[in-house]
Tab-separated table of C-alpha atoms and ligand atoms in Angstrom:
chain	number	residue	atom	x	y	z
A	1	UNK	CA	-0.055	-0.060	-0.105
A	2	UNK	CA	1.295	3.415	-0.889
A	3	UNK	CA	2.319	5.572	2.096
A	4	UNK	CA	2.181	9.481	2.374
A	5	UNK	CA	4.137	12.061	4.368
A	6	UNK	CA	1.527	14.547	5.423
A	7	UNK	CA	2.682	15.416	8.817
A	8	UNK	CA	5.912	13.864	10.924
A	9	UNK	CA	3.226	11.871	12.592
A	10	UNK	CA	3.366	9.561	9.604
A	11	UNK	CA	6.803	8.663	10.759
A	12	UNK	CA	8.189	6.854	14.058
A	13	UNK	CA	11.208	7.911	15.703
A	14	UNK	CA	13.070	5.107	14.098
A	15	UNK	CA	11.866	6.404	10.532
A	16	UNK	CA	13.162	9.891	11.310
A	17	UNK	CA	16.508	8.621	12.472
A	18	UNK	CA	16.810	6.305	9.233
A	19	UNK	CA	15.813	9.328	6.986
A	20	UNK	CA	18.278	11.629	8.653
A	21	UNK	CA	21.323	9.169	8.632
A	22	UNK	CA	20.282	8.137	4.766
A	23	UNK	CA	20.316	12.109	3.777
A	24	UNK	CA	23.837	12.194	5.453
A	25	UNK	CA	24.984	9.096	3.471
A	26	UNK	CA	23.568	10.355	0.261
A	27	UNK	CA	25.435	13.746	1.044
A	28	UNK	CA	28.702	11.605	1.153
A	29	UNK	CA	27.868	10.207	-2.332
A	30	UNK	CA	25.857	7.183	-1.999
A	31	UNK	CA	23.252	7.001	-4.901
A	32	UNK	CA	25.753	9.038	-6.973
A	33	UNK	CA	26.248	6.679	-9.680
A	34	UNK	CA	22.683	4.962	-9.853
A	35	UNK	CA	19.746	6.207	-11.531
A	36	UNK	CA	16.651	4.364	-9.469
A	37	UNK	CA	14.155	6.840	-10.465
A	38	UNK	CA	14.716	6.197	-14.204
A	39	UNK	CA	11.332	5.775	-16.147
A	40	UNK	CA	9.343	7.389	-13.307
A	41	UNK	CA	7.844	10.834	-13.322
A	42	UNK	CA	7.024	12.670	-9.996
A	43	UNK	CA	4.456	15.764	-9.957
A	44	UNK	CA	5.215	19.071	-7.845
A	45	UNK	CA	2.058	21.140	-7.674
A	46	UNK	CA	2.666	24.352	-5.866
A	47	UNK	CA	-0.054	26.637	-5.005
A	48	UNK	CA	2.312	29.108	-3.075
A	49	UNK	CA	5.992	30.405	-3.956
A	50	UNK	CA	9.039	28.202	-3.375
A	51	UNK	CA	12.706	28.456	-4.274
A	52	UNK	CA	14.274	25.888	-1.937
A	53	UNK	CA	11.622	23.292	-1.492
A	54	UNK	CA	10.761	23.170	-5.217
A	55	UNK	CA	14.184	23.322	-6.709
A	56	UNK	CA	15.803	20.943	-4.244
A	57	UNK	CA	13.010	18.286	-5.067
A	58	UNK	CA	13.247	18.770	-8.751
A	59	UNK	CA	17.050	18.555	-8.736
A	60	UNK	CA	16.870	15.262	-6.504
A	61	UNK	CA	14.586	13.648	-8.918
A	62	UNK	CA	16.553	14.546	-11.838
A	63	UNK	CA	19.711	13.317	-10.195
A	64	UNK	CA	18.095	9.990	-9.173
A	65	UNK	CA	17.214	9.670	-12.972
A	66	UNK	CA	13.671	10.477	-12.913
A	67	UNK	CA	11.475	13.175	-14.581
A	68	UNK	CA	9.861	16.008	-12.602
A	69	UNK	CA	6.513	18.116	-13.672
A	70	UNK	CA	6.149	21.295	-11.896
A	71	UNK	CA	2.670	22.736	-12.252
A	72	UNK	CA	1.091	25.960	-10.414
A	73	UNK	CA	-2.658	26.230	-9.959
A	74	UNK	CA	-2.938	28.132	-13.067
A	75	UNK	CA	-1.576	25.536	-14.947
A	76	UNK	CA	-4.097	23.046	-13.981
A	77	UNK	CA	-7.956	22.908	-13.935
A	78	UNK	CA	-7.785	22.950	-10.065
A	79	UNK	CA	-7.959	27.025	-10.082
A	80	UNK	CA	-10.933	26.624	-12.056
A	81	UNK	CA	-12.664	24.376	-9.737
A	82	UNK	CA	-11.886	20.797	-10.506
A	83	UNK	CA	-12.550	18.859	-7.413
A	84	UNK	CA	-9.414	17.693	-5.748
A	85	UNK	CA	-10.713	14.057	-5.693
A	86	UNK	CA	-11.020	14.125	-9.366
A	87	UNK	CA	-7.487	15.641	-9.666
A	88	UNK	CA	-5.863	13.302	-7.427
A	89	UNK	CA	-7.080	10.248	-9.187
A	90	UNK	CA	-6.389	11.401	-12.812
A	91	UNK	CA	-2.737	12.425	-11.749
A	92	UNK	CA	-2.401	9.076	-9.958
A	93	UNK	CA	-2.828	7.439	-13.256
A	94	UNK	CA	-0.021	9.224	-14.886
A	95	UNK	CA	2.656	9.888	-12.213
A	96	UNK	CA	4.653	7.819	-9.473
A	97	UNK	CA	4.292	10.531	-6.778
A	98	UNK	CA	3.303	13.733	-5.918
A	99	UNK	CA	5.106	16.860	-3.863
A	100	UNK	CA	2.303	19.160	-3.040
A	101	UNK	CA	2.426	22.512	-1.321
A	102	UNK	CA	-0.734	24.464	-0.532
A	103	UNK	CA	-2.750	26.280	1.917
A	104	UNK	CA	-4.958	24.279	3.913
A	105	UNK	CA	-3.859	20.825	5.328
A	106	UNK	CA	-7.359	19.451	4.565
A	107	UNK	CA	-6.821	19.897	0.950
A	108	UNK	CA	-3.422	18.171	0.952
A	109	UNK	CA	-5.346	15.313	2.970
A	110	UNK	CA	-8.292	15.299	0.903
A	111	UNK	CA	-5.538	14.826	-2.291
A	112	UNK	CA	-3.724	11.867	-0.304
A	113	UNK	CA	-7.157	10.219	0.229
A	114	UNK	CA	-7.983	10.063	-3.330
A	115	UNK	CA	-4.663	9.293	-4.881
A	116	UNK	CA	-3.072	6.005	-5.461
A	117	UNK	CA	0.444	7.409	-5.491
A	118	UNK	CA	2.684	8.814	-2.420
A	119	UNK	CA	1.902	12.209	-1.528
A	120	UNK	CA	4.372	14.404	0.291
A	121	UNK	CA	3.836	17.466	2.154
A	122	UNK	CA	5.892	20.389	0.638
A	123	UNK	CA	4.377	23.024	3.359
A	124	UNK	CA	0.860	23.835	4.306
A	125	UNK	CA	-0.474	26.414	6.517
A	126	UNK	CA	-0.306	23.606	9.311
A	127	UNK	CA	3.109	22.169	8.847
A	128	UNK	CA	6.116	21.591	6.977
A	129	UNK	CA	7.842	18.409	7.765
A	130	UNK	CA	10.322	18.105	4.996
A	131	UNK	CA	11.685	21.268	6.325
A	132	UNK	CA	12.263	19.857	9.869
A	133	UNK	CA	13.811	16.652	8.508
A	134	UNK	CA	16.597	18.431	6.722
A	135	UNK	CA	16.740	20.751	9.785
A	136	UNK	CA	17.194	17.650	12.119
A	137	UNK	CA	20.041	16.493	9.465
A	138	UNK	CA	21.956	19.635	9.655
A	139	UNK	CA	21.940	19.672	13.450
A	140	UNK	CA	23.015	16.215	13.601
A	141	UNK	CA	25.672	16.554	10.899
A	142	UNK	CA	27.079	19.684	13.119
A	143	UNK	CA	26.691	18.123	16.379
A	144	UNK	CA	27.178	14.465	15.784
A	145	UNK	CA	23.858	13.563	17.446
A	146	UNK	CA	20.652	14.729	18.572
A	147	UNK	CA	21.211	13.712	22.522
A	148	UNK	CA	19.940	16.108	25.186
A	149	UNK	CA	19.341	18.655	22.327
A	150	UNK	CA	17.780	21.882	23.807
A	151	UNK	CA	15.981	23.717	20.820
A	152	UNK	CA	14.494	27.318	21.229
A	153	UNK	CA	11.884	28.356	18.795
A	154	UNK	CA	11.630	32.245	18.996
A	155	UNK	CA	8.717	34.030	17.155
A	156	UNK	CA	5.633	33.068	15.231
A	157	UNK	CA	4.124	29.753	15.947
A	158	UNK	CA	3.457	28.940	12.473
A	159	UNK	CA	3.937	26.046	10.133
A	160	UNK	CA	7.508	25.112	10.685
A	161	UNK	CA	7.007	25.589	14.494
A	162	UNK	CA	4.364	23.061	14.597
A	163	UNK	CA	6.509	20.719	12.721
A	164	UNK	CA	9.280	21.240	15.623
A	165	UNK	CA	6.554	20.268	18.074
A	166	UNK	CA	5.706	17.318	16.334
A	167	UNK	CA	9.347	16.337	15.774
A	168	UNK	CA	10.062	16.847	19.649
A	169	UNK	CA	7.048	14.781	20.682
A	170	UNK	CA	8.233	12.131	18.414
A	171	UNK	CA	12.078	12.454	19.331
A	172	UNK	CA	11.795	13.718	22.973
A	173	UNK	CA	14.246	16.620	22.698
A	174	UNK	CA	13.546	19.680	24.771
A	175	UNK	CA	11.785	22.351	22.715
A	176	UNK	CA	11.168	25.861	24.415
A	177	UNK	CA	8.955	28.313	22.623
A	178	UNK	CA	8.510	32.017	22.828
A	179	UNK	CA	5.862	33.411	20.852
A	180	UNK	CA	4.179	36.492	21.340
A	181	UNK	CA	0.272	36.662	22.706
A	182	UNK	CA	-1.810	35.717	19.659
A	183	UNK	CA	0.782	34.124	17.834
A	184	UNK	CA	1.127	30.682	19.432
A	185	UNK	CA	1.373	27.375	17.403
A	186	UNK	CA	-1.446	25.216	16.451
A	187	UNK	CA	-3.796	24.524	19.808
A	188	UNK	CA	-4.560	20.974	18.932
A	189	UNK	CA	-0.724	20.146	18.178
A	190	UNK	CA	-0.033	22.216	21.702
A	191	UNK	CA	-2.768	20.070	23.354
A	192	UNK	CA	-1.068	16.980	22.659
A	193	UNK	CA	2.584	17.786	23.628
A	194	UNK	CA	4.826	15.911	26.109
A	195	UNK	CA	6.545	17.609	29.082
A	196	UNK	CA	9.732	18.190	27.025
A	197	UNK	CA	7.856	20.930	24.995
A	198	UNK	CA	7.535	24.262	26.999
A	199	UNK	CA	6.111	27.602	26.413
A	200	UNK	CA	7.716	30.675	27.906
A	201	UNK	CA	6.772	34.404	27.893
A	202	UNK	CA	10.285	35.962	26.606
A	203	UNK	CA	12.730	35.161	23.887
A	204	UNK	CA	15.509	35.599	26.598
A	205	UNK	CA	14.086	32.716	28.576
A	206	UNK	CA	14.012	30.475	25.615
A	207	UNK	CA	17.391	31.393	24.381
A	208	UNK	CA	19.077	30.552	27.678
A	209	UNK	CA	21.466	27.822	27.077
A	210	UNK	CA	19.942	26.717	24.001
A	211	UNK	CA	21.830	24.483	21.594
A	212	UNK	CA	19.728	25.741	18.774
A	213	UNK	CA	17.947	28.868	18.148
A	214	UNK	CA	15.374	28.913	15.606
A	215	UNK	CA	13.322	31.519	13.925
A	216	UNK	CA	11.093	32.138	10.899
A	217	UNK	CA	9.243	35.281	9.316
A	218	UNK	CA	6.987	37.061	11.227
A	219	UNK	CA	4.101	36.920	8.410
A	220	UNK	CA	3.999	33.635	6.383
A	221	UNK	CA	2.909	33.208	3.140
A	222	UNK	CA	-0.816	34.008	2.960
A	223	UNK	CA	-0.541	36.424	5.954
A	224	UNK	CA	1.244	39.221	3.878
A	225	UNK	CA	-1.786	41.766	4.632
A	226	UNK	CA	-1.150	41.449	8.388
A	227	UNK	CA	2.674	42.392	7.853
A	228	UNK	CA	2.522	45.811	9.327
A	229	UNK	CA	0.537	44.966	12.445
A	230	UNK	CA	3.097	41.812	12.977
A	231	UNK	CA	6.002	44.203	12.868
A	232	UNK	CA	4.649	45.946	15.653
A	233	UNK	CA	3.392	43.010	17.641
A	234	UNK	CA	6.968	41.364	17.261
A	235	UNK	CA	8.986	44.032	18.342
A	236	UNK	CA	11.315	42.944	20.651
A	237	UNK	CA	11.074	39.237	19.472
A	238	UNK	CA	14.160	39.653	17.111
A	239	UNK	CA	17.000	37.059	16.948
A	240	UNK	CA	19.999	39.340	17.388
A	241	UNK	CA	23.441	39.083	19.268
A	242	UNK	CA	22.426	39.971	22.660
A	243	UNK	CA	19.997	36.873	22.461
A	244	UNK	CA	22.692	34.559	20.941
A	245	UNK	CA	24.985	35.467	23.952
A	246	UNK	CA	22.652	33.885	26.333
A	247	UNK	CA	22.624	30.581	24.411
A	248	UNK	CA	25.092	27.665	24.713
A	249	UNK	CA	28.765	28.624	23.521
A	250	UNK	CA	28.245	26.456	20.515
A	251	UNK	CA	24.503	27.310	19.569
A	252	UNK	CA	23.530	26.956	15.977
A	253	UNK	CA	21.370	29.643	14.595
A	254	UNK	CA	18.833	28.324	12.208
A	255	UNK	CA	16.101	29.761	9.856
A	256	UNK	CA	14.307	27.755	7.288
A	257	UNK	CA	14.604	30.916	4.732
A	258	UNK	CA	13.220	33.130	3.130
A	259	UNK	CA	14.342	35.514	5.838
A	260	UNK	CA	13.634	39.127	6.287
A	261	UNK	CA	16.913	40.429	7.747
A	262	UNK	CA	16.242	43.383	10.251
A	263	UNK	CA	12.750	41.981	11.387
A	264	UNK	CA	12.821	38.344	12.984
A	265	UNK	CA	16.840	38.122	12.705
A	266	UNK	CA	19.885	40.580	12.244
A	267	UNK	CA	22.194	40.499	9.104
A	268	UNK	CA	24.995	40.012	11.564
A	269	UNK	CA	23.318	36.954	13.250
A	270	UNK	CA	22.458	35.398	9.901
A	271	UNK	CA	26.196	35.869	8.484
A	272	UNK	CA	27.732	35.162	11.750
A	273	UNK	CA	29.716	32.108	12.922
A	274	UNK	CA	26.992	30.523	14.674
A	275	UNK	CA	24.629	30.559	11.623
A	276	UNK	CA	24.097	27.089	10.045
A	277	UNK	CA	21.203	28.634	7.784
A	278	UNK	CA	22.787	28.146	4.353
A	279	UNK	CA	23.810	24.352	5.510
A	280	UNK	CA	20.065	23.766	6.432
A	281	UNK	CA	18.995	24.980	2.691
A	282	UNK	CA	21.647	22.951	1.028
A	283	UNK	CA	20.688	19.727	2.968
A	284	UNK	CA	17.135	19.906	1.549
A	285	UNK	CA	18.789	18.481	-1.515
A	286	UNK	CA	20.104	15.197	0.143
A	287	UNK	CA	17.401	14.860	2.484
A	288	UNK	CA	14.736	15.148	-0.389
A	289	UNK	CA	16.506	12.288	-1.852
A	290	UNK	CA	16.366	9.940	0.955
A	291	UNK	CA	12.468	10.995	1.245
A	292	UNK	CA	11.979	9.825	-2.440
A	293	UNK	CA	13.920	6.526	-1.753
A	294	UNK	CA	11.624	5.831	1.253
A	295	UNK	CA	8.417	7.113	-0.361
A	296	UNK	CA	9.105	5.768	-3.815
A	297	UNK	CA	10.219	2.349	-2.570
A	298	UNK	CA	13.717	1.874	-4.105
A	299	UNK	CA	16.583	1.101	-2.054
A	300	UNK	CA	20.215	1.211	-3.297
A	301	UNK	CA	22.829	0.318	-0.897
B	401	LIG	N1	12.505	26.801	3.642
B	401	LIG	C1	11.559	26.687	2.339
B	401	LIG	O1	10.730	25.971	2.327
B	401	LIG	O2	11.986	27.512	1.398
B	401	LIG	P1	11.089	27.768	0.073
B	401	LIG	O3	9.710	28.542	0.327
B	401	LIG	O4	12.054	28.767	-0.676
B	401	LIG	O5	10.613	26.368	-0.694
B	402	LIG	N1	6.445	29.690	7.696
B	402	LIG	C1	7.100	30.211	6.199
B	402	LIG	C2	7.939	29.101	5.912
B	402	LIG	C3	8.679	29.366	4.451
B	402	LIG	C4	9.460	28.151	4.053
B	402	LIG	C5	5.851	30.501	5.291
B	402	LIG	O1	4.952	29.650	5.474
B	402	LIG	O2	5.811	31.347	4.648
């Protein structure tokens, strides 16, 4: 039976560790000389903009010998109202897998329900599981392990934050989140957290002794009309050098990108010695190959 990656809860702790390790092996050259996706076609349907996720998945598919077809809503009949359940069944008869970025998680789930091919979440308003998998690979690569990890999330309780909560619940590392009032993570996801996930009221409390400081834009895609209000509401929630100084001496500063320098993070910190932000972006290429390998069910040793 086909499997989907709709949230991190589709994976066990063992699955996540195996995907991270496989991403690291692929980075070191495993899969380099094989074309396991030869004759396979993977679709990418993106209802929102993307630089990293789209290009890294497309290159990953090409590197593995497959073909990628990129579609925006205006290229398809989805924008003209064709039901997802019809589109999903038709695309399933042409494609071997689908990478889907959209707004509502329910839309992604509806697509997965009606499709007979694996469906991978490339970001929804609710979560961004592939992002957090490549982030975890980057942490593991830099630190050597994920043991006793203390992660601080500072800023908007958005889709990436929700996936970090899922990851902390599955892997049991410590996650301390500082989000302004009114910008907390999804209440259902928060309601089901274990005691290793904590909410605090200031960025300073979250940053204290952290091994990772993570932030993201204050206005995610779809929230652009709230930008001005959010800049006011997030005053004091910037990741800057004085916050980094409170963290562990080997702290890793992370951001999924795109970033708004001068808002959620300073240019100094982004370009500074603690930043692993561009390694995170690079690792999407390897981690996405590991995801394709797992979900499209080929295995090359
Ligand atoms: N981090 C991330 O998903 O970036 P894109 O929106 O460019 O894909
Ligand atoms: N939270 C951001 C992540 C972009 C990769 C957004 O949804 O716009």
